[in-house]
CSV table of C-alpha atoms in Angstrom, one decimal:
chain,number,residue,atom,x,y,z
E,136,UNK,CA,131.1,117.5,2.0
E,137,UNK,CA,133.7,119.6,4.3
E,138,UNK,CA,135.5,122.4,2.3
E,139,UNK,CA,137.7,125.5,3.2
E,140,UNK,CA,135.7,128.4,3.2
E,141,UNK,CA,136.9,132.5,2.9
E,142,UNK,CA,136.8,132.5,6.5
E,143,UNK,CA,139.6,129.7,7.0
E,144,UNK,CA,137.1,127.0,8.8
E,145,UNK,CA,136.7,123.3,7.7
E,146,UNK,CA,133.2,122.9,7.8
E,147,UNK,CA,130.2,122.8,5.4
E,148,UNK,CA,130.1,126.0,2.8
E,149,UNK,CA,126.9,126.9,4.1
E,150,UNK,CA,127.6,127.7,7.3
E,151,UNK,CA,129.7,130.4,7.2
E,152,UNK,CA,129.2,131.5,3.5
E,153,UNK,CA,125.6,131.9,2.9
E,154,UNK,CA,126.5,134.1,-0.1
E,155,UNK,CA,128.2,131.3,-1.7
E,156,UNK,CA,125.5,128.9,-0.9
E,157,UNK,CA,122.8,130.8,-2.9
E,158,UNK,CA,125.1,130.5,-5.8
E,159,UNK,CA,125.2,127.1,-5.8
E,160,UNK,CA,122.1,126.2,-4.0
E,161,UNK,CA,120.7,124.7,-6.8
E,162,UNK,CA,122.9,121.9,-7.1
E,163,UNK,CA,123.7,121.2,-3.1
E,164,UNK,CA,120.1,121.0,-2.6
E,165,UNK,CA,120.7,123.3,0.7
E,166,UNK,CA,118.5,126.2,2.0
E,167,UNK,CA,120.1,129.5,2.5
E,168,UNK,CA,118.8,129.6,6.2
E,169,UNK,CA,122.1,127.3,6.8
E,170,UNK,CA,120.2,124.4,7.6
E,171,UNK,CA,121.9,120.4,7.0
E,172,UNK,CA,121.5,119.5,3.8
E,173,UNK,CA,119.0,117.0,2.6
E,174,UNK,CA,120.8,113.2,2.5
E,175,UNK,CA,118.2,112.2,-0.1
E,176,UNK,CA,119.9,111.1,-3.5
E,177,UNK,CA,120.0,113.9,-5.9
E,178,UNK,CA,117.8,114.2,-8.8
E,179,UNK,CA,120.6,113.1,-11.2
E,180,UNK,CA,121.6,109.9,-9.3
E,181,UNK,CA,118.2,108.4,-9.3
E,182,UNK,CA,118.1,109.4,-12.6
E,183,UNK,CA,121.3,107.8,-13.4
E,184,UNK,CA,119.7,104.7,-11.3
E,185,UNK,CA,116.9,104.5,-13.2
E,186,UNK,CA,118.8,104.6,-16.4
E,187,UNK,CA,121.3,101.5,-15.2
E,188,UNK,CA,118.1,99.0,-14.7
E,189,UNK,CA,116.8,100.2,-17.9
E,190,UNK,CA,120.1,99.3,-19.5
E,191,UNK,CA,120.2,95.9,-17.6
E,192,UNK,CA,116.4,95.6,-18.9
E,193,UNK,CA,117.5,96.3,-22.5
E,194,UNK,CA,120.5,93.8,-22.5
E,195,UNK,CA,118.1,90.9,-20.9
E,196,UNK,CA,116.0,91.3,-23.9
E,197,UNK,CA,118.9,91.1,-26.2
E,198,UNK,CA,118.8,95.1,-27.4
E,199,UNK,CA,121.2,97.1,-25.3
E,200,UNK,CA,120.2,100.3,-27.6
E,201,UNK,CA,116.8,101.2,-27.2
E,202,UNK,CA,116.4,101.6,-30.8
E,203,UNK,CA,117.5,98.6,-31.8
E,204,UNK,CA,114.1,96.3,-32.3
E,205,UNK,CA,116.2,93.4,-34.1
E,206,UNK,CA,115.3,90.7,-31.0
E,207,UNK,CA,111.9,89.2,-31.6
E,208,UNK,CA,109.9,89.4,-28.5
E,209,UNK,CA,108.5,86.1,-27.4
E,210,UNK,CA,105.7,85.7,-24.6
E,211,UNK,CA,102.7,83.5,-24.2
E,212,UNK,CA,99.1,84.5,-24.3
E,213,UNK,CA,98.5,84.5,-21.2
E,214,UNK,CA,101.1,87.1,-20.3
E,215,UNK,CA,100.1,89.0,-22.9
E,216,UNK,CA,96.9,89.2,-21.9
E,217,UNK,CA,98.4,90.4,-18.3
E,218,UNK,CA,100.4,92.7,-20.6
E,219,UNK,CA,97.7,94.7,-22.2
E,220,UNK,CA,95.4,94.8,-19.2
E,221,UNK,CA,98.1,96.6,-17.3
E,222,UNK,CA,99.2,99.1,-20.2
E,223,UNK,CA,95.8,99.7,-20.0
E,224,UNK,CA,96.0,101.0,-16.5
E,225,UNK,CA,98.3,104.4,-17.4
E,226,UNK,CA,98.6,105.2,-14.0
E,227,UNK,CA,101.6,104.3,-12.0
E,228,UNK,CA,99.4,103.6,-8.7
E,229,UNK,CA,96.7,101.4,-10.4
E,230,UNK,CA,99.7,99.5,-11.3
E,231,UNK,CA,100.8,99.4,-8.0
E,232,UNK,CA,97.0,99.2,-6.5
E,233,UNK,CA,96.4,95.7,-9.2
E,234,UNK,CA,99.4,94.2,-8.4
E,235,UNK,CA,98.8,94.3,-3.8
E,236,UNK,CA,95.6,92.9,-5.8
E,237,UNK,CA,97.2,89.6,-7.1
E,238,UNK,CA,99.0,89.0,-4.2
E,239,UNK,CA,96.1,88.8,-1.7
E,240,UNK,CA,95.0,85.8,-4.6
E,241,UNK,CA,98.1,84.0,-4.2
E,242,UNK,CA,97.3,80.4,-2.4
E,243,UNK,CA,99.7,79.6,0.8
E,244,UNK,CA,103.0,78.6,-0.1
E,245,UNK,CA,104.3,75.1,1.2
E,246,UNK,CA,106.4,75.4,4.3
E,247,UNK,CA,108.8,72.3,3.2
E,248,UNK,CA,109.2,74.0,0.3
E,249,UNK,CA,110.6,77.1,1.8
E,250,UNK,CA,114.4,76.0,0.9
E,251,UNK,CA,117.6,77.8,-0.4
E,252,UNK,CA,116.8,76.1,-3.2
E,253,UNK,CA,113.7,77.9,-4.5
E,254,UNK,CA,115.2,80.9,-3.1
E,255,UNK,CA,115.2,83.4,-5.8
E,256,UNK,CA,118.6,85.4,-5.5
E,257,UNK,CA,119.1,89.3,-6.0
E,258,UNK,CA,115.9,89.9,-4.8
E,259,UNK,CA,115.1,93.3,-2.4
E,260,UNK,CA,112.8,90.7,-0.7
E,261,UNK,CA,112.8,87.2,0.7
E,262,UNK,CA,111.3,85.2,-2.7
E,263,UNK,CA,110.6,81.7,-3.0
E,264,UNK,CA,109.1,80.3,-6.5
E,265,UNK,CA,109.0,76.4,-6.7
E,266,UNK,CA,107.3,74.7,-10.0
E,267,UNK,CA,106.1,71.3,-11.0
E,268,UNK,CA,104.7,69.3,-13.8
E,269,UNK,CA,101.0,68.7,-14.1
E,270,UNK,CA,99.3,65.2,-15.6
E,271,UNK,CA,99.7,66.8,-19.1
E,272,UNK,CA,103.5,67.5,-18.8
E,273,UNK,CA,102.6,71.5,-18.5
E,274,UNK,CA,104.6,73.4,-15.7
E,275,UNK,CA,102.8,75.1,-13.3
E,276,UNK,CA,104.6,77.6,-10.9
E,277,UNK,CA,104.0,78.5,-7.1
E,278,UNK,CA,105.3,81.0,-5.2
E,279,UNK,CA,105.1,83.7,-2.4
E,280,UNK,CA,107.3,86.6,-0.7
E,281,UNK,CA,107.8,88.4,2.3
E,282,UNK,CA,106.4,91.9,0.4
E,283,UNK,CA,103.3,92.5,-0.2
E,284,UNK,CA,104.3,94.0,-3.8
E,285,UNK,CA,106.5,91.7,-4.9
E,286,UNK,CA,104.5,89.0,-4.5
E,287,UNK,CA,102.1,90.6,-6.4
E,288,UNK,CA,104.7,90.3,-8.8
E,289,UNK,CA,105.4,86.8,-8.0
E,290,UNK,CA,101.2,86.1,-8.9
E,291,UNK,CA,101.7,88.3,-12.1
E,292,UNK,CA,104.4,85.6,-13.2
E,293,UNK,CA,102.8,82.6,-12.2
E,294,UNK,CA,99.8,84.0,-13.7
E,295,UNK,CA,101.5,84.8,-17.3
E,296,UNK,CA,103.7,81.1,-17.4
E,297,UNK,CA,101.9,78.5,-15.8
E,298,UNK,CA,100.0,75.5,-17.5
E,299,UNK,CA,102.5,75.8,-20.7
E,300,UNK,CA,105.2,73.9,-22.0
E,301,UNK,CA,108.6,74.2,-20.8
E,302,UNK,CA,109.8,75.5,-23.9
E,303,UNK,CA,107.1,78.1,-24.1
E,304,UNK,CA,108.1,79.1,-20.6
E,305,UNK,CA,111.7,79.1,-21.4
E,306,UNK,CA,111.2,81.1,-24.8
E,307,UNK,CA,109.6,84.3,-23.0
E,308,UNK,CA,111.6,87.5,-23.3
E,309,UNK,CA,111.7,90.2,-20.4
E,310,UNK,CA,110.4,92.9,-22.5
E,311,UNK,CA,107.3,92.4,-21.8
E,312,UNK,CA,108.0,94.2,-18.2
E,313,UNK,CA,108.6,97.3,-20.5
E,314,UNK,CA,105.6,97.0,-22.3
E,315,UNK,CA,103.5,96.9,-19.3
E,316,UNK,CA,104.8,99.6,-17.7
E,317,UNK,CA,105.8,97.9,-14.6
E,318,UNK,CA,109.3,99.0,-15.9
E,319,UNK,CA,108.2,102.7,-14.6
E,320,UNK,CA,105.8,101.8,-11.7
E,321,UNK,CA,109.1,100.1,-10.2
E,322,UNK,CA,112.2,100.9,-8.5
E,323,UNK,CA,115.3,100.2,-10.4
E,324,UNK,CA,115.8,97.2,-7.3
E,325,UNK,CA,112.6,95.7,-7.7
E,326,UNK,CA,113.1,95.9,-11.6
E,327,UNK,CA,115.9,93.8,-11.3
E,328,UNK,CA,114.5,91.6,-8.6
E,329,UNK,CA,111.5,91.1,-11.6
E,330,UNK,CA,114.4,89.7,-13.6
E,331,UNK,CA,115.7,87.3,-11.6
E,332,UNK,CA,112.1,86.0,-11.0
E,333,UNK,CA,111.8,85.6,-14.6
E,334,UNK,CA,115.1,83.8,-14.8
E,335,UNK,CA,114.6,81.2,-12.1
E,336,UNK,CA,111.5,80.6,-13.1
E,337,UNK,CA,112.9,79.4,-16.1
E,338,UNK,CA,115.6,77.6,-15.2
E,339,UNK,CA,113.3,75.8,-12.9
E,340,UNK,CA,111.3,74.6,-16.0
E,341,UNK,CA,114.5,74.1,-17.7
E,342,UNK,CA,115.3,71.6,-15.0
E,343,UNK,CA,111.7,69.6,-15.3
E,344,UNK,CA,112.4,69.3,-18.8
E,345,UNK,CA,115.9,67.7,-18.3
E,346,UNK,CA,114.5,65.5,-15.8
E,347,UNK,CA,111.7,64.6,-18.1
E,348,UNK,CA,114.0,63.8,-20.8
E,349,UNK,CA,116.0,62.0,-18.3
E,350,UNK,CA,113.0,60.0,-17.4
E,351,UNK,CA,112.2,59.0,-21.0
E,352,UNK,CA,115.2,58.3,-21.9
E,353,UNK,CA,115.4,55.6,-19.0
E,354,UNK,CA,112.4,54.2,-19.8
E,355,UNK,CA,113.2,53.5,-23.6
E,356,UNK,CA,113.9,49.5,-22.3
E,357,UNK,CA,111.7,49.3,-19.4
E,358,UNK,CA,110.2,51.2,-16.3
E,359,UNK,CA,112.2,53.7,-14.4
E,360,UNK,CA,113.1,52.8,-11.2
E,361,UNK,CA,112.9,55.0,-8.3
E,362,UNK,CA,116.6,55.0,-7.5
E,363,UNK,CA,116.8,56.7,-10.5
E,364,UNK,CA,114.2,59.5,-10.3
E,365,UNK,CA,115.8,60.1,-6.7
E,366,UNK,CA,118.7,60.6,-8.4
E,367,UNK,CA,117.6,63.0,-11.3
E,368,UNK,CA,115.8,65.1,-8.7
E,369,UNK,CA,118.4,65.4,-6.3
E,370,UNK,CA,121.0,67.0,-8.9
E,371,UNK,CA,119.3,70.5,-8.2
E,372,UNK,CA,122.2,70.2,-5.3
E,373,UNK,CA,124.7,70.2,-7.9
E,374,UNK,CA,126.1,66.6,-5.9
E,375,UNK,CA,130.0,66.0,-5.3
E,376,UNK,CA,128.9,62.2,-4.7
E,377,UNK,CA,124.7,60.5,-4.6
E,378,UNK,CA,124.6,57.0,-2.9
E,379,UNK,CA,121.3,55.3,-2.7
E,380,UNK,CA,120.8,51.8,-1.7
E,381,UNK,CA,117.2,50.0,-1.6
E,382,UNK,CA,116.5,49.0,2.2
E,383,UNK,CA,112.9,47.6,1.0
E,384,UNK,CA,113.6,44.2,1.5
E,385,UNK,CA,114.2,44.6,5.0
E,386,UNK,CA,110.8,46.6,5.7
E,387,UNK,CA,108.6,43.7,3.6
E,388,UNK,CA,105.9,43.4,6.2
E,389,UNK,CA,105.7,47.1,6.7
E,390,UNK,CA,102.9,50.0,5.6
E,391,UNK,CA,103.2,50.6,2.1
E,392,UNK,CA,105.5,48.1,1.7
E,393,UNK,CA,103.9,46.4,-1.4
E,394,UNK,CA,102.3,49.2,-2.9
E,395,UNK,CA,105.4,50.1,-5.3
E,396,UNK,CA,106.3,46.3,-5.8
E,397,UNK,CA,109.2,47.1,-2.7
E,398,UNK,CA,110.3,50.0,-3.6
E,399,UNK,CA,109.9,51.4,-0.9
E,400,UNK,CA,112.2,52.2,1.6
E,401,UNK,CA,115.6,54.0,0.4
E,402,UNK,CA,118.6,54.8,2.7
E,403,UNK,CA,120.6,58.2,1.1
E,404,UNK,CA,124.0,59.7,0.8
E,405,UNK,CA,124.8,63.0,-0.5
E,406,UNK,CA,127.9,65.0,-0.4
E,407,UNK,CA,127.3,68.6,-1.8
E,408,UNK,CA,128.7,72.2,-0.8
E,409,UNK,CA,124.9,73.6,-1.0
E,410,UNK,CA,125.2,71.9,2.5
E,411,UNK,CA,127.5,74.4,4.0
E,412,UNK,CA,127.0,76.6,6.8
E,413,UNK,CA,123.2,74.8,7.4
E,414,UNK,CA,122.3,72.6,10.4
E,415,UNK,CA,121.7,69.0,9.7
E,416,UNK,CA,117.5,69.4,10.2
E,417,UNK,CA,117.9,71.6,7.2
E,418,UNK,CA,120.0,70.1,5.3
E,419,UNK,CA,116.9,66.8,6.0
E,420,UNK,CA,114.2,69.1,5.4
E,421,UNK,CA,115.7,70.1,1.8
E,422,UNK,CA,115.6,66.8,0.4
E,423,UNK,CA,112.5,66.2,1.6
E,424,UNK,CA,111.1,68.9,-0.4
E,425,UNK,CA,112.8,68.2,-3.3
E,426,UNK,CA,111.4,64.8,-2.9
E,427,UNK,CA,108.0,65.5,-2.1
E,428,UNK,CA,106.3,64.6,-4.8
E,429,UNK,CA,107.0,61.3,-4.0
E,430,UNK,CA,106.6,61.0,-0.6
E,431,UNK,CA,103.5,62.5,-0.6
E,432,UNK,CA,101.6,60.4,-3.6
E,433,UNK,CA,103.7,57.0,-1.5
E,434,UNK,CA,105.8,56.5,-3.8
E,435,UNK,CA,108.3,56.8,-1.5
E,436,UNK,CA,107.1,55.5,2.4
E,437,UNK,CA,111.0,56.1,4.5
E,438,UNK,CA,114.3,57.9,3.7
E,439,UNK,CA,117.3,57.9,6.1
E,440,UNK,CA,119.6,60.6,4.8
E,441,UNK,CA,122.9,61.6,4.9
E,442,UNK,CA,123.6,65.1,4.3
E,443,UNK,CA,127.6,65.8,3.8
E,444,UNK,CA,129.8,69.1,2.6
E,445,UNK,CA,133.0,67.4,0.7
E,446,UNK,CA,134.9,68.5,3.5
E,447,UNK,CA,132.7,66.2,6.4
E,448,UNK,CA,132.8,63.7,3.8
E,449,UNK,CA,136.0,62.8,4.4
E,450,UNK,CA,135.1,61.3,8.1
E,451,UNK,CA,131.4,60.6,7.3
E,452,UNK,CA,129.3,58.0,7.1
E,453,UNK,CA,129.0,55.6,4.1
E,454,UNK,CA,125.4,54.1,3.0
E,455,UNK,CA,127.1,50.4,2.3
């Protein structure tokens, strides 16, 4: 910073009064020879840093004083395990050196699936987590990253929540990022990042249970039809307006036709503000991810979408 010095001249202290920088060299973090100051953050502001994610770590877990311990700590046992193992470790680079580790065991993440919608936001990297239910109704979680270290924080997560319930996954507590010591291996931004992992992760499983207990619910008097699991799946989007109409009939003597007694073949409208700012083969290729479960088992043989922002809705396209 620029300030008058004894000799009347507007520039840095140290260049014309070397006497006055030895005085306060030690908190300029300058050298007496007069040479440019370091532009590194000073010890205090890391510091300061450090503290803030803390406090942000604290108040996830429901304790914003450090010696409060009132919140119960909830994890499952296979975190835990995770957990331990790492506390183990006491050295910030083994840390480091276990978690590059993980990610190189991480399987190749789904290109459909690379969406905004499993887009994990406030991330210091580009992170995509996606989850689904297995054939005993446990979520499992898959994931990947553009960083070699956090994705290895990406596998440590999917390692610690998948193949339980969704309201195991949901009842986990961050703290067990302090008890790890990942809280001190990592930089307040990838601390944070860790957190919003965590969170989407669980509202992901949050939204498989709704749409489970959606599904149930529907098939208290009968089957549930596939307009209707279109439907719940879609509502990730957060829809203005859904419109789905049944075009099987007119596809009778086509492949896959009579596998799913007709349905088959689904024509679709959706008006949603997710859509905004994203080209229209986008826009195509997000609801076939979200949808993928069904295309790819056959459930589903042909979609014709119609991907709308409430503003192009106005002159767009109806499905009737």
């Amino acid at each position: 910073m620029a300030r008058l010095c004894g000799g009347g001249c507007s520039g840095p202290a140290f260049a014309c009064n070397p006497t006055a920088l030895r005085t306060q060299r030690r908190f300029r973090g300058c050298s007496s020879s007069g040479e440019r100051p370091s532009f590194s953050q000073p010890r205090f502001v890391r510091a300061q840093r450090r503290r803030t994610a803390r406090l942000a770590l604290l108040r996830a877990c429901g304790n914003e004083d450090p010696g409060n311990h009132s919140g119960q700590s909830r994890t499952t046992e296979k975190l835990q395990g995770l957990v331990d193992a790492f506390k183990k470790l006491g050295d910030q680079k083994l840390r480091v050196q276990q978690l590059l580790h993980m990610a190189s065991t991480l399987p190749p993440f789904p290109r459909e699936r690379r969406v905004l919608a499993n887009r994990v936001r406030g991330c210091l990297s580009v992170v995509h987590v996606d989850a689904f239910l297995d054939k005993e109704g446990k979520v499992e979680f898959i994931g990947d990253s553009d960083s070699q270290l956090t994705k290895g924080l990406v596998a440590f997560l999917i390692r610690g929540l998948s193949g339980y319930s969704v309201e195991e996954v949901c009842a986990v507590t961050p703290d067990f990022i302090k008890e790890s010591g990942l809280g001190v291996s990592l930089t307040p931004g990838r601390t944070n990042g860790f957190l919003n992992m965590l969170r989407t992760m669980q509202e992901k499983a949050r939204m498989l249970g709704m749409g489970e207990a959606n599904s149930m619910q529907s098939t208290a008097n009968g089957k549930v039809s596939m307009k209707e699991v279109i439907e719940n799946k879609l509502q990730v989007l957060k829809p203005d307006l859904i419109e789905i109409r049944d075009d099987s009939a007119k596809h009778r003597g086509h492949e896959g036709a009579h596998e799913r007694r007709g349905e088959t073949h689904f024509t679709i409208k959706i008006v949603s503000d997710t859509f905004k700012d994203m080209p229209e083969v986008k826009r195509h290729k997000l609801v076939y991810a979200l949808l993928s479960e069904e295309l790819n088992s056959r459930r589903i043989h042909a979609l014709s979408i119609i991907t709308l922002t409430p503003i192009e809705a106005h002159s767009g396209p109806g499905v009737a």
